[in-house]
Amino acid sequence: MKIQAVIDALKQETDPENKVSPKSIDQLIIGNPDNEVHGIVVTFMATVDVIKSAIKEGSNFIITHEPTWFSGHDQTEWLEQNKAFQVKKQLILDNNITIWRFHDHMHFAKHDLIMKGFGQQLGWQQFLKPGDTDGKNVLEQAELCFDLADETTLEQVLLRLKQRLNLHAIRYIGDPKQKVRKIAGLVGGASLGLGDERNPIELMADKNVDLAICGDITEWTLSAYIRDCNMLGINKSMVIIGHERSEEFGMKYLVSLVEQLTNVKTTFIDANEPFSYFV
């Protein structure tokens, strides 16, 4: 099976009506799509360590969710004289690796595949609710809120996140004893509002969300709102786990779909949290 056939199968499965623009960020990043595929690796990001692991696995095709070349659209002209770019590119070329970015198709599928994997990793998939088609903004319309069967506490959610997402430390706002039932999974950049920084705050207020689990943050928007809510005795809380930890597990649960569509051995390689912590 050729690499291009794998790409075509995934596009067809996630976007059968071709709604995702051909000019989206889901592009071939480097390599030859006409090569036969010998093994597939899926990952949040094709870091140097991920590429080396793929080579060790004997895989020649990496499906990455996020950029390889340090900017949103994987542009490389500005990097031509950059040593890190040069060495990383040569590593890929020397080992005949092909890398394709699979981002927009995952998020725009009938059910967001990143959210699906996030829910599965937390054991909450059965609590994920459909979006409100009449919602006032893109977040309210999206399938991203979990309505737990039983009320819990912020502390219990923090423990679950730490254990199931392999987190070394977690930033949060709120009283650990706060009651939590309705949770918004604002993974990746969703916590920034997806085009309007007011969207997460409207979601939490309009839909009575108790807790936002966030990827990226801006400290003067949602976090400032949650902080003031706590100062006013309003039951709202937030947890910040970062872009990578919030989306990585969507790639983990992509393995079964890729193997189902291609019958090619597919391996998940964790790109790992990018930061170390000094405490």
Coordinates of C-alpha atoms in Angstrom, one line a residue:
M1 CA 0.0 0.0 0.0
K2 CA 1.4 3.4 -0.9
I3 CA 1.6 6.2 1.6
Q4 CA -0.7 8.3 -0.5
A5 CA -3.4 5.6 -0.3
V6 CA -3.2 5.8 3.5
I7 CA -3.6 9.6 3.4
D8 CA -6.6 9.3 1.0
A9 CA -8.3 6.7 3.2
L10 CA -8.0 8.8 6.3
K11 CA -9.3 11.9 4.4
Q12 CA -12.2 10.0 3.0
E13 CA -13.1 8.5 6.4
T14 CA -13.0 11.8 8.3
D15 CA -14.3 14.1 5.6
P16 CA -16.4 12.2 3.0
E17 CA -18.0 15.4 1.7
N18 CA -14.7 17.2 1.2
K19 CA -15.5 20.1 3.4
V20 CA -11.9 20.6 4.6
S21 CA -10.1 22.9 2.3
P22 CA -7.3 21.4 0.2
K23 CA -5.3 24.4 1.4
S24 CA -5.8 23.4 5.1
I25 CA -2.7 22.7 7.3
D26 CA -3.2 19.0 6.6
Q27 CA -0.4 18.7 4.1
L28 CA 2.5 16.5 3.2
I29 CA 5.4 17.9 5.3
I30 CA 8.3 16.0 3.8
G31 CA 9.0 12.8 1.9
N32 CA 7.5 10.8 -1.0
P33 CA 3.8 9.8 -0.9
D34 CA 4.4 7.3 -3.7
N35 CA 6.6 5.1 -1.4
E36 CA 5.2 1.8 -0.2
V37 CA 4.3 2.1 3.5
H38 CA 6.3 -0.3 5.8
G39 CA 4.9 0.9 9.1
I40 CA 3.0 3.9 10.4
V41 CA 3.7 6.0 13.5
V42 CA 1.0 8.3 14.9
T43 CA 2.0 11.1 17.3
F44 CA 1.1 14.6 18.6
M45 CA 4.4 16.0 17.1
A46 CA 7.2 14.6 15.0
T47 CA 10.0 15.6 17.4
V48 CA 13.6 14.4 16.8
D49 CA 13.0 11.7 19.4
V50 CA 9.8 10.5 17.8
I51 CA 11.5 10.3 14.4
K52 CA 14.3 8.3 15.9
S53 CA 11.8 5.9 17.5
A54 CA 10.0 5.5 14.2
I55 CA 13.3 4.6 12.5
K56 CA 14.0 2.1 15.2
E57 CA 10.4 0.6 14.8
G58 CA 11.1 0.2 11.0
S59 CA 8.3 2.6 10.2
N60 CA 8.6 5.0 7.2
F61 CA 5.4 7.1 7.6
I62 CA 4.7 9.4 10.5
I63 CA 1.3 11.0 11.0
T64 CA 1.6 14.0 13.2
H65 CA -1.1 16.3 14.6
E66 CA 1.0 19.4 15.1
P67 CA 3.8 21.1 13.1
T68 CA 7.2 19.6 12.4
W69 CA 8.9 22.9 11.5
F70 CA 8.1 25.1 14.5
S71 CA 5.4 27.3 13.0
G72 CA 1.7 26.8 12.4
H73 CA 1.9 26.3 8.6
D74 CA 5.2 24.4 8.5
Q75 CA 6.8 27.0 6.4
T76 CA 10.5 26.3 5.9
E77 CA 12.0 29.2 3.9
W78 CA 12.9 31.1 7.1
L79 CA 14.7 28.1 8.5
E80 CA 17.0 27.3 5.6
Q81 CA 20.1 28.5 7.5
N82 CA 19.0 27.1 10.8
K83 CA 21.2 24.3 12.1
A84 CA 18.4 22.5 14.0
F85 CA 16.3 22.5 10.9
Q86 CA 19.1 21.3 8.7
V87 CA 20.1 18.4 10.9
K88 CA 16.5 17.3 11.6
K89 CA 15.6 17.4 7.9
Q90 CA 18.7 15.4 7.0
L91 CA 17.7 12.8 9.6
I92 CA 14.3 12.4 7.9
L93 CA 15.8 12.3 4.4
D94 CA 18.6 9.9 5.3
N95 CA 16.0 7.4 6.6
N96 CA 13.5 7.9 3.8
I97 CA 10.8 9.0 6.2
T98 CA 7.5 10.7 5.0
I99 CA 5.6 12.9 7.4
W100 CA 2.0 14.0 6.9
R101 CA 0.1 16.4 9.1
F102 CA -3.4 15.2 10.2
H103 CA -5.0 18.1 12.1
D104 CA -8.1 19.7 10.6
H105 CA -9.6 16.5 9.4
M106 CA -9.4 15.1 13.0
H107 CA -11.1 18.1 14.5
F108 CA -13.7 18.5 11.8
A109 CA -14.8 14.8 11.6
K110 CA -18.3 14.0 12.6
H111 CA -17.0 13.3 16.1
D112 CA -13.8 15.2 16.9
L113 CA -11.2 12.4 17.1
I114 CA -9.0 14.3 19.5
M115 CA -11.8 14.8 21.9
K116 CA -12.8 11.2 21.5
G117 CA -9.4 10.0 22.5
F118 CA -9.2 12.5 25.3
G119 CA -12.5 11.2 26.7
Q120 CA -11.4 7.6 26.3
Q121 CA -8.1 8.1 28.1
L122 CA -10.0 9.7 31.1
G123 CA -12.7 7.0 31.1
W124 CA -15.3 9.7 30.4
Q125 CA -16.3 8.9 26.8
Q126 CA -19.8 7.9 27.8
F127 CA -20.3 11.4 29.4
L128 CA -19.4 13.4 26.3
K129 CA -22.4 15.4 25.2
P130 CA -23.4 16.6 21.7
G131 CA -22.8 20.3 21.0
D132 CA -25.7 22.8 21.0
T133 CA -26.5 23.5 17.3
D134 CA -28.2 26.7 18.5
G135 CA -25.2 27.8 20.6
K136 CA -24.1 31.4 20.3
N137 CA -20.5 30.5 19.5
V138 CA -18.2 27.8 18.1
L139 CA -17.4 26.3 21.5
E140 CA -21.1 26.0 22.5
Q141 CA -21.8 24.3 19.2
A142 CA -18.9 21.8 19.6
E143 CA -18.9 18.4 21.2
L144 CA -16.6 19.1 24.1
C145 CA -18.6 19.1 27.4
F146 CA -18.7 16.1 29.7
D147 CA -21.7 15.7 32.1
L148 CA -20.5 13.2 34.7
A149 CA -23.0 10.7 36.1
D150 CA -22.1 11.8 39.7
E151 CA -20.9 14.9 41.2
T152 CA -17.2 14.9 42.2
T153 CA -14.6 17.4 43.4
L154 CA -11.9 19.4 41.7
E155 CA -9.4 17.5 43.8
Q156 CA -10.6 14.1 42.4
V157 CA -10.5 15.4 38.9
L158 CA -6.9 16.6 39.4
L159 CA -5.9 13.2 40.7
R160 CA -7.5 11.5 37.6
L161 CA -5.8 13.9 35.2
K162 CA -2.4 13.4 36.9
Q163 CA -2.6 9.6 36.8
R164 CA -4.3 9.1 33.4
L165 CA -2.4 11.7 31.5
N166 CA 0.9 11.1 33.2
L167 CA 1.3 14.7 34.4
H168 CA 4.1 15.7 36.8
A169 CA 2.4 18.9 37.9
I170 CA -0.9 20.6 37.3
R171 CA -1.8 24.3 37.5
Y172 CA -5.3 25.0 38.5
I173 CA -7.6 27.8 39.8
G174 CA -10.3 26.9 42.4
D175 CA -10.9 25.3 45.7
P176 CA -9.9 21.6 45.6
K177 CA -13.2 20.8 47.5
Q178 CA -15.3 22.6 44.8
K179 CA -18.1 20.5 43.5
V180 CA -17.7 19.5 39.8
R181 CA -20.1 17.7 37.4
K182 CA -20.1 19.5 34.1
I183 CA -16.7 19.8 32.6
A184 CA -15.5 21.5 29.4
G185 CA -12.6 19.8 27.6
L186 CA -11.0 22.9 26.0
V187 CA -8.2 20.9 24.5
G188 CA -5.4 22.4 22.5
G189 CA -6.2 26.0 21.4
A190 CA -9.9 25.7 22.2
S191 CA -9.3 27.4 25.6
L192 CA -8.1 30.5 23.7
G193 CA -11.6 30.7 22.1
L194 CA -10.9 29.6 18.5
G195 CA -11.1 33.1 17.0
D196 CA -12.8 35.0 19.8
E197 CA -11.3 35.1 23.3
R198 CA -14.8 35.7 24.8
N199 CA -16.0 32.3 23.7
P200 CA -14.8 30.1 26.7
I201 CA -16.2 32.6 29.2
E202 CA -19.6 32.6 27.4
L203 CA -19.5 28.8 27.3
M204 CA -18.9 28.5 31.0
A205 CA -21.6 31.0 31.9
D206 CA -24.3 30.0 29.4
K207 CA -23.9 26.2 29.8
N208 CA -23.3 26.2 33.6
V209 CA -19.9 24.6 33.2
D210 CA -18.2 23.9 36.6
L211 CA -14.7 23.2 35.3
A212 CA -12.6 24.0 32.2
I213 CA -9.7 21.6 31.4
C214 CA -7.5 23.8 29.2
G215 CA -4.7 23.3 26.8
D216 CA -3.3 26.8 25.9
I217 CA -4.2 29.8 28.0
T218 CA -3.9 33.6 28.1
E219 CA -3.8 34.8 31.6
W220 CA -6.0 37.9 31.2
T221 CA -9.0 36.1 29.7
L222 CA -10.5 32.8 30.9
S223 CA -8.1 32.4 33.8
A224 CA -8.8 36.0 35.0
Y225 CA -12.6 35.3 34.8
I226 CA -12.3 32.0 36.8
R227 CA -10.1 33.7 39.4
D228 CA -12.6 36.5 39.9
C229 CA -15.4 33.9 40.1
N230 CA -13.6 32.3 43.0
M231 CA -13.1 35.6 44.7
L232 CA -16.9 36.2 44.4
G233 CA -17.9 32.8 45.7
I234 CA -19.1 31.6 42.2
N235 CA -18.4 27.9 41.7
K236 CA -16.1 27.8 38.7
S237 CA -12.6 26.2 38.3
M238 CA -10.0 25.6 35.7
V239 CA -7.1 23.2 35.1
I240 CA -4.3 23.9 32.7
I241 CA -2.6 20.8 31.3
G242 CA -1.0 22.2 28.2
H243 CA -1.6 21.7 24.5
E244 CA 0.4 18.5 24.1
R245 CA -1.0 16.6 27.1
S246 CA -4.6 17.6 26.1
E247 CA -4.3 16.4 22.6
E248 CA -1.7 13.6 22.6
F249 CA -4.2 10.9 23.5
G250 CA -6.4 11.6 20.5
M251 CA -3.4 10.3 18.5
K252 CA -3.1 7.3 20.8
Y253 CA -6.7 6.3 20.0
L254 CA -6.1 6.9 16.3
V255 CA -4.1 3.7 16.0
S256 CA -7.2 1.4 15.7
L257 CA -8.8 3.5 13.0
V258 CA -5.6 3.6 10.9
E259 CA -5.1 -0.1 11.2
Q260 CA -8.7 -0.8 10.4
L261 CA -8.5 1.3 7.2
T262 CA -5.1 0.1 6.0
N263 CA -4.2 -3.2 7.6
V264 CA -0.7 -1.8 8.2
K265 CA 1.0 -2.0 11.6
T266 CA 0.5 1.3 13.3
T267 CA 2.3 2.4 16.5
F268 CA 1.6 5.3 18.8
I269 CA 4.6 7.2 20.0
D270 CA 4.1 9.7 22.8
A271 CA 5.8 13.0 22.0
N272 CA 5.8 13.7 25.8
E273 CA 5.2 16.8 27.7
P274 CA 7.7 19.5 26.5
F275 CA 8.6 20.9 29.9
S276 CA 10.5 19.9 32.9
Y277 CA 9.5 21.3 36.3
F278 CA 11.7 22.8 39.1
V279 CA 9.8 22.6 42.4

